[in-house]
Coordinates of C-alpha atoms in Angstrom, one line a residue:
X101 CA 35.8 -24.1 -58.7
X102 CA 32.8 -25.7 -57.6
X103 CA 35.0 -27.2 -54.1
X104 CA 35.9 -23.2 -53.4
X105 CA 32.6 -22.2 -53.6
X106 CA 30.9 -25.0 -51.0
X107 CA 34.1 -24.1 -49.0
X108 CA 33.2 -20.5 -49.1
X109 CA 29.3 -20.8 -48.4
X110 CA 30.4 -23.3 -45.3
X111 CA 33.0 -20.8 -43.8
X112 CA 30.1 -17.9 -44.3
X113 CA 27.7 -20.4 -42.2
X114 CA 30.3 -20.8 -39.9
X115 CA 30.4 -16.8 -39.4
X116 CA 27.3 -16.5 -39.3
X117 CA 26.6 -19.4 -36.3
X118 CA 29.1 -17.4 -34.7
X119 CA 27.6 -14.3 -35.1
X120 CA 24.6 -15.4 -33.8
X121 CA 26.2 -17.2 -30.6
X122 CA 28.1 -13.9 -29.9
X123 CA 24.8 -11.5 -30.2
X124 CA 22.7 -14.2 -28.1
X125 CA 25.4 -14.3 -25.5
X126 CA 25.9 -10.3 -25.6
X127 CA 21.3 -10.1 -24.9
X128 CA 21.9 -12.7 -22.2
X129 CA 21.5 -10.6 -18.6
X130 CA 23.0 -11.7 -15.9
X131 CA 21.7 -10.6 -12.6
X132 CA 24.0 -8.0 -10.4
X133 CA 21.8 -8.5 -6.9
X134 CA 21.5 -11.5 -5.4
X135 CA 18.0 -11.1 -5.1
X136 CA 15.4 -8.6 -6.7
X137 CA 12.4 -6.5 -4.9
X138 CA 9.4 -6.7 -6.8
X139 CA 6.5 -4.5 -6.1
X140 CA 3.0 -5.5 -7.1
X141 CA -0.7 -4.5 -6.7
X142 CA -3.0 -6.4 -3.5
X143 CA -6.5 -6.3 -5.0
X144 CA -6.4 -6.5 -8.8
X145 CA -8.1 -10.1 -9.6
X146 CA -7.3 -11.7 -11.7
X147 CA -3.8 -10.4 -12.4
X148 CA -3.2 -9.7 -8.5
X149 CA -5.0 -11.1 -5.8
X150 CA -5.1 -13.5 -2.9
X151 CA -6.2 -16.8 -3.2
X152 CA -8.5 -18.9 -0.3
X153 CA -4.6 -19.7 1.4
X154 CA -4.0 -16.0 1.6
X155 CA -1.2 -16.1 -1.0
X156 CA -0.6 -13.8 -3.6
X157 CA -2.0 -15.3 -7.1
X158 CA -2.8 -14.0 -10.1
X159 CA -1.6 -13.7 -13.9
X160 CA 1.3 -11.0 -12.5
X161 CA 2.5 -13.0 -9.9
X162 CA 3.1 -16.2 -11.4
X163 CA 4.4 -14.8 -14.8
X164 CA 6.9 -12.9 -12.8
X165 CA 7.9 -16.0 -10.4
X166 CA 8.1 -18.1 -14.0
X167 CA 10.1 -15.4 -15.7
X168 CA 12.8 -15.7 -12.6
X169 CA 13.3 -19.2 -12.5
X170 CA 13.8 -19.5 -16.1
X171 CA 16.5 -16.6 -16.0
X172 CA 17.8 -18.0 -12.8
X173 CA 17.2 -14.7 -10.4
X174 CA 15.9 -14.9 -6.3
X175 CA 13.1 -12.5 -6.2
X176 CA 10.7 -11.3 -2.9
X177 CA 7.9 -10.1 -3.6
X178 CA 5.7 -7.8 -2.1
X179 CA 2.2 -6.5 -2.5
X180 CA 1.7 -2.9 -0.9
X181 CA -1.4 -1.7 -3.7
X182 CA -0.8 -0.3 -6.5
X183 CA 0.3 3.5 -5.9
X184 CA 2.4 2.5 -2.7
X185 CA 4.3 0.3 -5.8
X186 CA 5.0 3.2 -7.9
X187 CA 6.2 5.0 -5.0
X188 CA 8.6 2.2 -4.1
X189 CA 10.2 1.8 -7.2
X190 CA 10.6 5.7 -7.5
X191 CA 12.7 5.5 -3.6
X192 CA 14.4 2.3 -4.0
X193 CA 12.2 0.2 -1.9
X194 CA 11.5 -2.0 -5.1
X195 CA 13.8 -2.2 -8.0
X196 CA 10.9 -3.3 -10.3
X197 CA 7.1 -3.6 -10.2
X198 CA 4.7 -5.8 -11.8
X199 CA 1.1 -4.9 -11.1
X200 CA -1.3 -4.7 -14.4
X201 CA 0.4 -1.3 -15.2
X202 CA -0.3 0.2 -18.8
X203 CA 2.7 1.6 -20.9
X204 CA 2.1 5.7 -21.2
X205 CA 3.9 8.3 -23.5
X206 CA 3.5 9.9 -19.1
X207 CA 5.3 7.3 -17.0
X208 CA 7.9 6.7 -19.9
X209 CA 9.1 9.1 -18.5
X210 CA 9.9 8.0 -15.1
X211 CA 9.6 4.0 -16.0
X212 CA 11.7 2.2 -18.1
X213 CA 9.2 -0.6 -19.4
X214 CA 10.1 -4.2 -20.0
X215 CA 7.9 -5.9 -23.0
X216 CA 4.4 -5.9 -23.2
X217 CA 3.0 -9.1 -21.8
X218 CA -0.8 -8.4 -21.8
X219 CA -2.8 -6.2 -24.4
X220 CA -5.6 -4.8 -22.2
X221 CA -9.1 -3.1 -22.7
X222 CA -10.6 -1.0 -20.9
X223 CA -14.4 -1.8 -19.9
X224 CA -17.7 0.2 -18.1
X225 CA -19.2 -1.8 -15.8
X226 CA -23.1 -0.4 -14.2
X227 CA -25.3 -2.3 -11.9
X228 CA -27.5 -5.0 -13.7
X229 CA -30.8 -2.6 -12.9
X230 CA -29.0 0.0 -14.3
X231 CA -30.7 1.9 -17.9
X232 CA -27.5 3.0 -18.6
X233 CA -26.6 1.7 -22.8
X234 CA -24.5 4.5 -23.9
X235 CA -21.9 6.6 -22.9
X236 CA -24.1 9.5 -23.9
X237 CA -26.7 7.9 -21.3
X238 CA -23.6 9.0 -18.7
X239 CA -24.2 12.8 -19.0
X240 CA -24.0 14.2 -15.1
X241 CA -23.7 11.0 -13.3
X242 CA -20.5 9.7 -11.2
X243 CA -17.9 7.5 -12.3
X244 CA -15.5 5.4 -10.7
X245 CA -12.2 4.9 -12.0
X246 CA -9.1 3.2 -10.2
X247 CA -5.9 6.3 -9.8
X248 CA -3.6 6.4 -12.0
X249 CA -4.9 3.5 -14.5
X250 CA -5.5 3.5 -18.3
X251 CA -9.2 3.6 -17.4
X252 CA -8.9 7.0 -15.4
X253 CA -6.7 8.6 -18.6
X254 CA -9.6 7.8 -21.4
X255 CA -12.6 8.7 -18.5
X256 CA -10.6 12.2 -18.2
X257 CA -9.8 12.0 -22.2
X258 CA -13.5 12.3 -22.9
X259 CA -15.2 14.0 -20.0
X260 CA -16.3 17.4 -21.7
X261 CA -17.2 14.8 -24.2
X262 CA -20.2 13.3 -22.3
X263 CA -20.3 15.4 -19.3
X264 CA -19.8 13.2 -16.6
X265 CA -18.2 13.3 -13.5
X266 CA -15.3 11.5 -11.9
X267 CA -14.7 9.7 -8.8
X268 CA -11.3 8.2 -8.1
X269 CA -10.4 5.2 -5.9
X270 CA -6.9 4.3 -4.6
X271 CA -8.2 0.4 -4.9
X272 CA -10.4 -1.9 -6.5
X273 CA -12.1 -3.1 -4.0
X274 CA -13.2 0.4 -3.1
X275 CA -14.2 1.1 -6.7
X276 CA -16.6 -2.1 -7.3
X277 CA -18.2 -1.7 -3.4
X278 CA -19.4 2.2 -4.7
X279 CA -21.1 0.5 -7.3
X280 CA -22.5 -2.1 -5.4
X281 CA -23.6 1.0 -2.8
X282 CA -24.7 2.8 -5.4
X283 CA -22.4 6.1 -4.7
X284 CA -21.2 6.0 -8.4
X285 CA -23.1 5.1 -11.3
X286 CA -20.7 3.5 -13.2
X287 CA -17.1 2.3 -12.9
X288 CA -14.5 1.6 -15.3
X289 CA -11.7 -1.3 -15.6
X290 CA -9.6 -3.7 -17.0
X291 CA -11.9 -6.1 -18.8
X292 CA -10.9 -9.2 -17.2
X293 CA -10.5 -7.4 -13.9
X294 CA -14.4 -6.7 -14.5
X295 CA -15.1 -9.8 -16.0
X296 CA -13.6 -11.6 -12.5
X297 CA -15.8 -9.6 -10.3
X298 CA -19.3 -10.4 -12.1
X299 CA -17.8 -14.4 -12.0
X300 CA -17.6 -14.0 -8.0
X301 CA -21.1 -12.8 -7.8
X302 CA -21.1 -9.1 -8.1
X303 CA -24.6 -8.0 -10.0
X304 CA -23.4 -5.7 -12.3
X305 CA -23.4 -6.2 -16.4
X306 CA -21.4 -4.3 -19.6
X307 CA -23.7 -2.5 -21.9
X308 CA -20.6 -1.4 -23.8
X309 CA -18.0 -2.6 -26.0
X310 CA -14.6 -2.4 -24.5
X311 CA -12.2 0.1 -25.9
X312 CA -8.5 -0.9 -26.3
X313 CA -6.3 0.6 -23.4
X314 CA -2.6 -0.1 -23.7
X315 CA -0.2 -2.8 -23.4
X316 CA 0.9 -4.0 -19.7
X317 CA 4.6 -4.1 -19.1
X318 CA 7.3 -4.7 -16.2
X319 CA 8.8 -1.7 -15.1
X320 CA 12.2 -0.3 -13.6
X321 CA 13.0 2.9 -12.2
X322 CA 14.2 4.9 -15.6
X323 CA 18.0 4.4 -15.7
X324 CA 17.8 1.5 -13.3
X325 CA 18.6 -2.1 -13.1
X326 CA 18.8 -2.5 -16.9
X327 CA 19.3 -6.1 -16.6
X328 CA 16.5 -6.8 -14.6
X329 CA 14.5 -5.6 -18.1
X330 CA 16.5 -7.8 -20.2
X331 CA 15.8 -10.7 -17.7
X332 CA 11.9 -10.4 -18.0
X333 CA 12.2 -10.0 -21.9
X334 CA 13.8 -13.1 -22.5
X335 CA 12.3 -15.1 -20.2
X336 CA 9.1 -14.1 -21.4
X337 CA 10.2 -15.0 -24.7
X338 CA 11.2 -18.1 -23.4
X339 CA 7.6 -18.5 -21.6
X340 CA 6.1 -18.0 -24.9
X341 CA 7.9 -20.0 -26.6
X342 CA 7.9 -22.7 -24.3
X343 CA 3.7 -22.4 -23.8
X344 CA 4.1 -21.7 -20.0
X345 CA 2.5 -18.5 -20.7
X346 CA -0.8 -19.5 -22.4
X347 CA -0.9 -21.7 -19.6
X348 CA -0.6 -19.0 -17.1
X349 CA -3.3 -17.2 -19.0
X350 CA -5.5 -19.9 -19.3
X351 CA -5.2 -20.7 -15.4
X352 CA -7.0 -17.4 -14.3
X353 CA -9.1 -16.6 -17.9
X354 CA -11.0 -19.6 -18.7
X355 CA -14.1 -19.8 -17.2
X356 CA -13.7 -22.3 -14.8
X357 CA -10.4 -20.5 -13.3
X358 CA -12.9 -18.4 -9.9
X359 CA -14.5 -21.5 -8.5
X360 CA -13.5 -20.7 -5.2
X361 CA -13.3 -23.8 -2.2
X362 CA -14.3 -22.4 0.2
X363 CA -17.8 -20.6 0.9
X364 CA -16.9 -17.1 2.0
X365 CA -20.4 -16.2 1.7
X366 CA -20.9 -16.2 5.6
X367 CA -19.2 -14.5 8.5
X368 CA -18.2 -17.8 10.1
X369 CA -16.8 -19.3 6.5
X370 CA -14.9 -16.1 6.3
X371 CA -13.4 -16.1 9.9
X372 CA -12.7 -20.1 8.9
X373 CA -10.8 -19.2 6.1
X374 CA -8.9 -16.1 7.0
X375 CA -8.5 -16.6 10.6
X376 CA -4.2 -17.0 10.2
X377 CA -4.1 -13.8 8.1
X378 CA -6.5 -11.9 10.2
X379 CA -4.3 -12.8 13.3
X380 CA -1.5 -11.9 12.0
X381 CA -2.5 -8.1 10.8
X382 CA -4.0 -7.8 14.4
X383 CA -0.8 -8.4 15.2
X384 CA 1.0 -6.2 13.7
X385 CA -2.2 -3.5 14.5
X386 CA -0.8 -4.1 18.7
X387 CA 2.8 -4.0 18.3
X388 CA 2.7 -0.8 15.5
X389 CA 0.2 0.9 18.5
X390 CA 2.1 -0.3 21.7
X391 CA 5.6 0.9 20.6
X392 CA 4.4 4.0 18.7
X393 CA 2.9 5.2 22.3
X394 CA 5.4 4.0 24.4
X395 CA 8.2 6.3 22.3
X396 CA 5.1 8.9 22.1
X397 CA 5.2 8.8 25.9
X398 CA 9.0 10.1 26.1
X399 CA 8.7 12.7 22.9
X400 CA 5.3 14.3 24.8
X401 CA 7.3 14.3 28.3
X402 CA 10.1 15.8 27.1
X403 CA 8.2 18.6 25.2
X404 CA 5.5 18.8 27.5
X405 CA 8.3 19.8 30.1
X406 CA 9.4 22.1 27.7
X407 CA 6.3 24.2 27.1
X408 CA 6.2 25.0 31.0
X409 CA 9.6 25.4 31.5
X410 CA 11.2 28.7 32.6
X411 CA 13.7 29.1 29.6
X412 CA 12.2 30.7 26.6
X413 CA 14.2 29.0 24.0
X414 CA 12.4 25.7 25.4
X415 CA 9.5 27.1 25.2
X416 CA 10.0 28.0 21.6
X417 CA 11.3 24.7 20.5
X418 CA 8.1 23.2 22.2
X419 CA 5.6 25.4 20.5
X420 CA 7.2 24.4 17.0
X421 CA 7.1 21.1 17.1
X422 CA 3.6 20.8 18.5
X423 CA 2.1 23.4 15.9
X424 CA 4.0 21.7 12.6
X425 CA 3.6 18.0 14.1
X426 CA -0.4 18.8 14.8
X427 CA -0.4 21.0 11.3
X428 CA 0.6 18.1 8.9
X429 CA -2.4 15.5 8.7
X430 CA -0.6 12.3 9.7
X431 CA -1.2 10.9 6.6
X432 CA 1.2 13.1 4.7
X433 CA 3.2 12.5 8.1
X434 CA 3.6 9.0 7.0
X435 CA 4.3 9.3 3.4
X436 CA 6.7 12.3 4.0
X437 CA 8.9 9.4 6.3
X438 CA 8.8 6.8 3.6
X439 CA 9.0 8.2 0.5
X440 CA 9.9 11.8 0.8
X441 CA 13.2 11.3 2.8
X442 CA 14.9 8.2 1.1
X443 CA 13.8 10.5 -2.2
X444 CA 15.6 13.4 -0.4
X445 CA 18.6 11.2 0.6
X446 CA 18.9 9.7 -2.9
X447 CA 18.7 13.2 -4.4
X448 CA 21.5 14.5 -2.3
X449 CA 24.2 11.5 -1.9
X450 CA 22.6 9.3 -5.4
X451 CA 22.2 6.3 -2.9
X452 CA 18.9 4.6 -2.1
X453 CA 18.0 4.2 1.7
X454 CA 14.8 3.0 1.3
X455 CA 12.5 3.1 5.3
X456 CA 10.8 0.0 6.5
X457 CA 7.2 0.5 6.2
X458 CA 6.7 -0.3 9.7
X459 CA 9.4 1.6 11.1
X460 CA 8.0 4.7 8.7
X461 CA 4.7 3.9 11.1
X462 CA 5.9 4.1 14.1
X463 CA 8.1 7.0 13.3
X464 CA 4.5 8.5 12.2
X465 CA 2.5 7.7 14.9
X466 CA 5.2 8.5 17.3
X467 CA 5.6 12.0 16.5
X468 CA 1.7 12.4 15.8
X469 CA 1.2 11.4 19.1
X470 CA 4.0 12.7 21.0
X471 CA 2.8 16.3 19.7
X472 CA -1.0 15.8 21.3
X473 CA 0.3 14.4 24.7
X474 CA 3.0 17.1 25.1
X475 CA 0.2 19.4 25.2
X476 CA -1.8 16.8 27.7
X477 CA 1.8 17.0 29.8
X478 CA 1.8 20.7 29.5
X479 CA -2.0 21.4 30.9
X480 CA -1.7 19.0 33.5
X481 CA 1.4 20.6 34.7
X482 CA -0.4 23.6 34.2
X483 CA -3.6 22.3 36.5
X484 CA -1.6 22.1 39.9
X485 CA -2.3 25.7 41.2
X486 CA 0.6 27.9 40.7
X487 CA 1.1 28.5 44.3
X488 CA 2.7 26.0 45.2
X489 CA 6.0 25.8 42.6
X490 CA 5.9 29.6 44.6
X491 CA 5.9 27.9 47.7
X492 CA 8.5 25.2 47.1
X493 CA 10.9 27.7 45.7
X494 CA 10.2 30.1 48.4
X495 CA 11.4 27.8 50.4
X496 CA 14.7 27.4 49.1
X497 CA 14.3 24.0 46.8
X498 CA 15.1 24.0 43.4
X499 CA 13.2 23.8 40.4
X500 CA 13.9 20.2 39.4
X501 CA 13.3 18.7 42.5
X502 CA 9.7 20.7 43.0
X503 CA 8.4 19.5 39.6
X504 CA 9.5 16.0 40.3
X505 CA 8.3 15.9 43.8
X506 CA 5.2 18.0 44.3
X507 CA 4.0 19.3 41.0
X508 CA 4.3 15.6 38.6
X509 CA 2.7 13.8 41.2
X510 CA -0.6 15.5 41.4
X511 CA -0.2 15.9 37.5
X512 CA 0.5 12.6 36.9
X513 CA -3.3 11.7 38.5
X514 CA -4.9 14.6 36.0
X515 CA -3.0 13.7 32.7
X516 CA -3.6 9.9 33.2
X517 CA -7.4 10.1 31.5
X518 CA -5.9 11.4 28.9
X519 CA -3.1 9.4 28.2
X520 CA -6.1 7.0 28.0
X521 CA -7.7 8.5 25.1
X522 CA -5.0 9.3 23.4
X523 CA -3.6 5.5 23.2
X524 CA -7.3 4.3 22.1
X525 CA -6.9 7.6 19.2
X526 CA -3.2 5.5 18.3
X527 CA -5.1 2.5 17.7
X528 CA -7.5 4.1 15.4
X529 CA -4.9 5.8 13.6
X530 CA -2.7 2.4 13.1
X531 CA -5.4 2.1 9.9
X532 CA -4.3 5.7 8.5
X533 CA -0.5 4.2 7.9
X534 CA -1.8 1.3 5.9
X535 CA -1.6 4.2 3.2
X536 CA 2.3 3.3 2.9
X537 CA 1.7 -0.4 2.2
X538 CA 2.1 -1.6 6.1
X539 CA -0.9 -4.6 6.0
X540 CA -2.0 -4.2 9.4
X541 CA -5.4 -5.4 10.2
X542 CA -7.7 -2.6 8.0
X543 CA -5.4 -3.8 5.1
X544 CA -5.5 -7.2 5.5
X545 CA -9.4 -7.1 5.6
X546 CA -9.0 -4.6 2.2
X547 CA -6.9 -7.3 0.8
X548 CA -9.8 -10.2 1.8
X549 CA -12.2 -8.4 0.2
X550 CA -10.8 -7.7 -3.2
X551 CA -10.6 -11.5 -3.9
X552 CA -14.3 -12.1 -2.6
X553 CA -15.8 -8.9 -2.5
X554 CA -17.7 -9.8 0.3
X555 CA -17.2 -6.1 2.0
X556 CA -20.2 -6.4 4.4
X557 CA -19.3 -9.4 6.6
X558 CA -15.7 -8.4 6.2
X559 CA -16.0 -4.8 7.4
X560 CA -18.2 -6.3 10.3
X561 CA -15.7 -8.3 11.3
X562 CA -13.0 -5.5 11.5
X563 CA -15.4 -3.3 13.2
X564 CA -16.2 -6.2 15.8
X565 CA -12.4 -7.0 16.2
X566 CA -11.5 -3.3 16.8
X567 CA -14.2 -2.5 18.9
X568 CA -13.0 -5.6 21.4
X569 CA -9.3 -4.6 21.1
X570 CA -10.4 -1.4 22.3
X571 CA -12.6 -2.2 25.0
X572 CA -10.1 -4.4 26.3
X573 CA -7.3 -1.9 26.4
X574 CA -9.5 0.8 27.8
X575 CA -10.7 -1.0 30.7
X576 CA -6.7 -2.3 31.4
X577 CA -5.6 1.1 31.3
X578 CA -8.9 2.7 33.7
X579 CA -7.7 0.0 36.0
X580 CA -4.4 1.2 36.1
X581 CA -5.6 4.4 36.3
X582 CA -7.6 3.6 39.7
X583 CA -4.4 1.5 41.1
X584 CA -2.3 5.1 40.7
X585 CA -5.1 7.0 42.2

């Protein structure tokens, strides 16, 4: 009796082992893409943000690079800010996004989120001469709040509450520069975000307790790249398990984890430091405004010649595109290209086609452009006195050859100051379409300053290297200008 019943309890052990193999193998994931998109934050220290080698660092980015080797998926990462992330999950540009973001009954909706890995509060942060104690003491002052963070739902929670108003950023370096300025009176963050800040020498102090404000998670695209979840949830069991992640936490939360190497506190330490990354958004800044003009150049010929040419329908097609190109801010112009379009696409055939961000530019800037000089093409054409197209033709030649052989010419000579102006306005716009993620040189100087927060020196140092790209191109093209003359 007694050798039935041992035999019995091992063959129910047995089962159960088996069980228990069966339902670890079935939550196993394996990867269906050779290698995963991630989308993160640039300036959200210390879970995003880049270190004195200009690498991306933070809580996020190594937990994420530590949850994919230990589940054995490639990953490239990429760091666009935080609502150019959201977007690119939503049109396939990323299939998942890691960047401090706080699990809502809202974006449960549209996310499907992984585990949390952090439990977050939410803190206010005033300047250190500030009398502020209270949220009462708030009543009809400004404050700042990061978009579409935990922070901005409990300011907007409890507005009528206190009676305060609410400025919104779409970064943080943005958002702790107005307090330094003093165009807000308060802001509100992350805790550790604000606690990193004060560490690298900002002067501001927290008169109030923090209040709990979610749980960060990992998030997919709702109904997408299920296995990608199940790959961060286990690994980041594994990572807990294993101590990898207190380690990871440790790393950037102890006190001791902002000593930076490098003294950033001078314009000649910064330019030291950043001098390879700064290079390499200036750049991008030439080609993105060299080959959006040059492709500019053709669209505002082509519909330039069309506003002046004798066949209405031409005309027509030329007035439309210059009044909805010139209608639409090019801001809207840019996001439209990258996010509205692979959205439409994906709505209409259920495939992703995500847009290169720099392509997206150019496409932006080209048509922005091309819309402005097709009118510059169409009042220089307009400048040579009438008279003599009347002439030629009168004389028997044809349209075609009159405009290209009398009436371009002496166009060509009046349009050509213009053509100057409007490159130099392309150059200045290059900074709008770092809206869609594209780090050009503006966004690589945003991305400087929201590990050091030296905005100042930084923002000189843009202005300086802008102002001498400028110069430079401007006298190039006058001399060309005089050559044609």
């Amino acid at each position: 009796m007694k050798q039935k019943i041992i035999a019995l309890l091992l063959t129910f052990s047995a089962l159960l082992t088996f069980a228990s193999s069966v339902v670890h193998a079935e939550d196993k994931a394996t990867p269906v893409k050779s290698k995963y998109v991630i989308s993160s934050d640039s300036s959200f220290a210390p879970f995003v943000f880049q270190d004195n080698n200009n690498q991306y660092t933070g809580i996020d980015m190594d937990l994420i690079k530590a949850i994919a080797k230990d589940q054995g998926f490639n990953i490239t990462i990429k760091n666009p800010g935080f609502d150019v992330a959201l977007n690119d999950v939503q049109t396939g540009h990323a299939d998942g996004m890691i960047a401090g973001m706080t699990v809502t009954d809202a974006r449960k909706k549209t996310f499907d989120f992984s585990d949390s890995y952090y439990s977050a509060n939410s803190i206010l942060a005033v300047a250190k001469s500030s009398t502020i104690s209270s949220y009462e003491d708030l009543k009809g002052k400004t404050v700042g709040v990061k978009n579409g963070t935990s922070s901005q739902t409990f300011l907007t929670d409890n507005q009528k509450k206190y009676g305060y108003k609410i400025k919104t950023f779409s970064d943080g370096a943005s958002l702790y520069d107005s307090l330094n300025s003093g165009s807000v009176a308060a802001i509100m963050d992350d805790e550790p975000v604000i606690r990193y800040a004060i560490k690298q020498g900002k002067k501001f102090k927290t008169p109030i307790k923090g209040t709990p404000s979610g749980k960060l998670a990992f998030a997919v695209k709702k109904g997408s790249n299920p296995e990608l979840i199940k790959m961060f949830n286990n690994g980041l069991a594994n990572l807990k398990k294993n101590g990898t992640y207190d380690k990871i936490l440790e790393k950037y939360l102890a006190d001791n984890s902002s000593e930076s190497e490098v003294d950033e506190s001078t314009i000649l330490g910064l330019l030291k430091n950043n001098y390879p990354q700064l290079l390499k958004g200036f750049g991008v800044t030439i080609a993105l405004a060299l080959l959006s003009f040059a492709i500019a150049l053709v669209i505002g010929i082509i519909f330039g010649m069309f506003s002046v040419s004798p066949y209405k329908p031409l005309r027509w097609i030329a007035e439309i595109f210059v009044d909805v190109i010139r209608g639409v801010p090019l801001m809207i112009l840019a996001a439209f290209i990258f996010w509205g379009i692979p959205n439409l696409i994906e709505s209409i055939t259920n495939q992703q086609t995500p847009i290169n961000d720099f392509v997206a530019g150019t496409i932006a800037l080209s048509l922005n452009s091309g819309a402005y000089i097709a009118e510059i093409v169409r009042g220089g054409i307009q400048a040579v006195p009438a008279g003599q197209m009347e002439a030629s033709r009168s004389l028997g030649i044809s349209y075609s050859k009159t405009m290209r052989k009398i009436i371009l010419p002496q166009a060509t000579k009046i349009m050509l100051p213009n053509f100057v102006n409007q490159f130099v306005i392309t150059l200045k716009d290059t900074t709008i379409v770092s809206a869609i993620g594209l780090v050009e040189l503006f966004q690589t100087g945003k991305n400087i300053i929201a590990r050091n927060y030296q905005s100042f020196r930084m923002y000189a140092i843009l202005a300086v290297l802008y102002l001498l790209i400028i110069t430079f191109l401007t006298r190039l093209a006058k001399r060309l200008e005089k050559r044609i003359q």
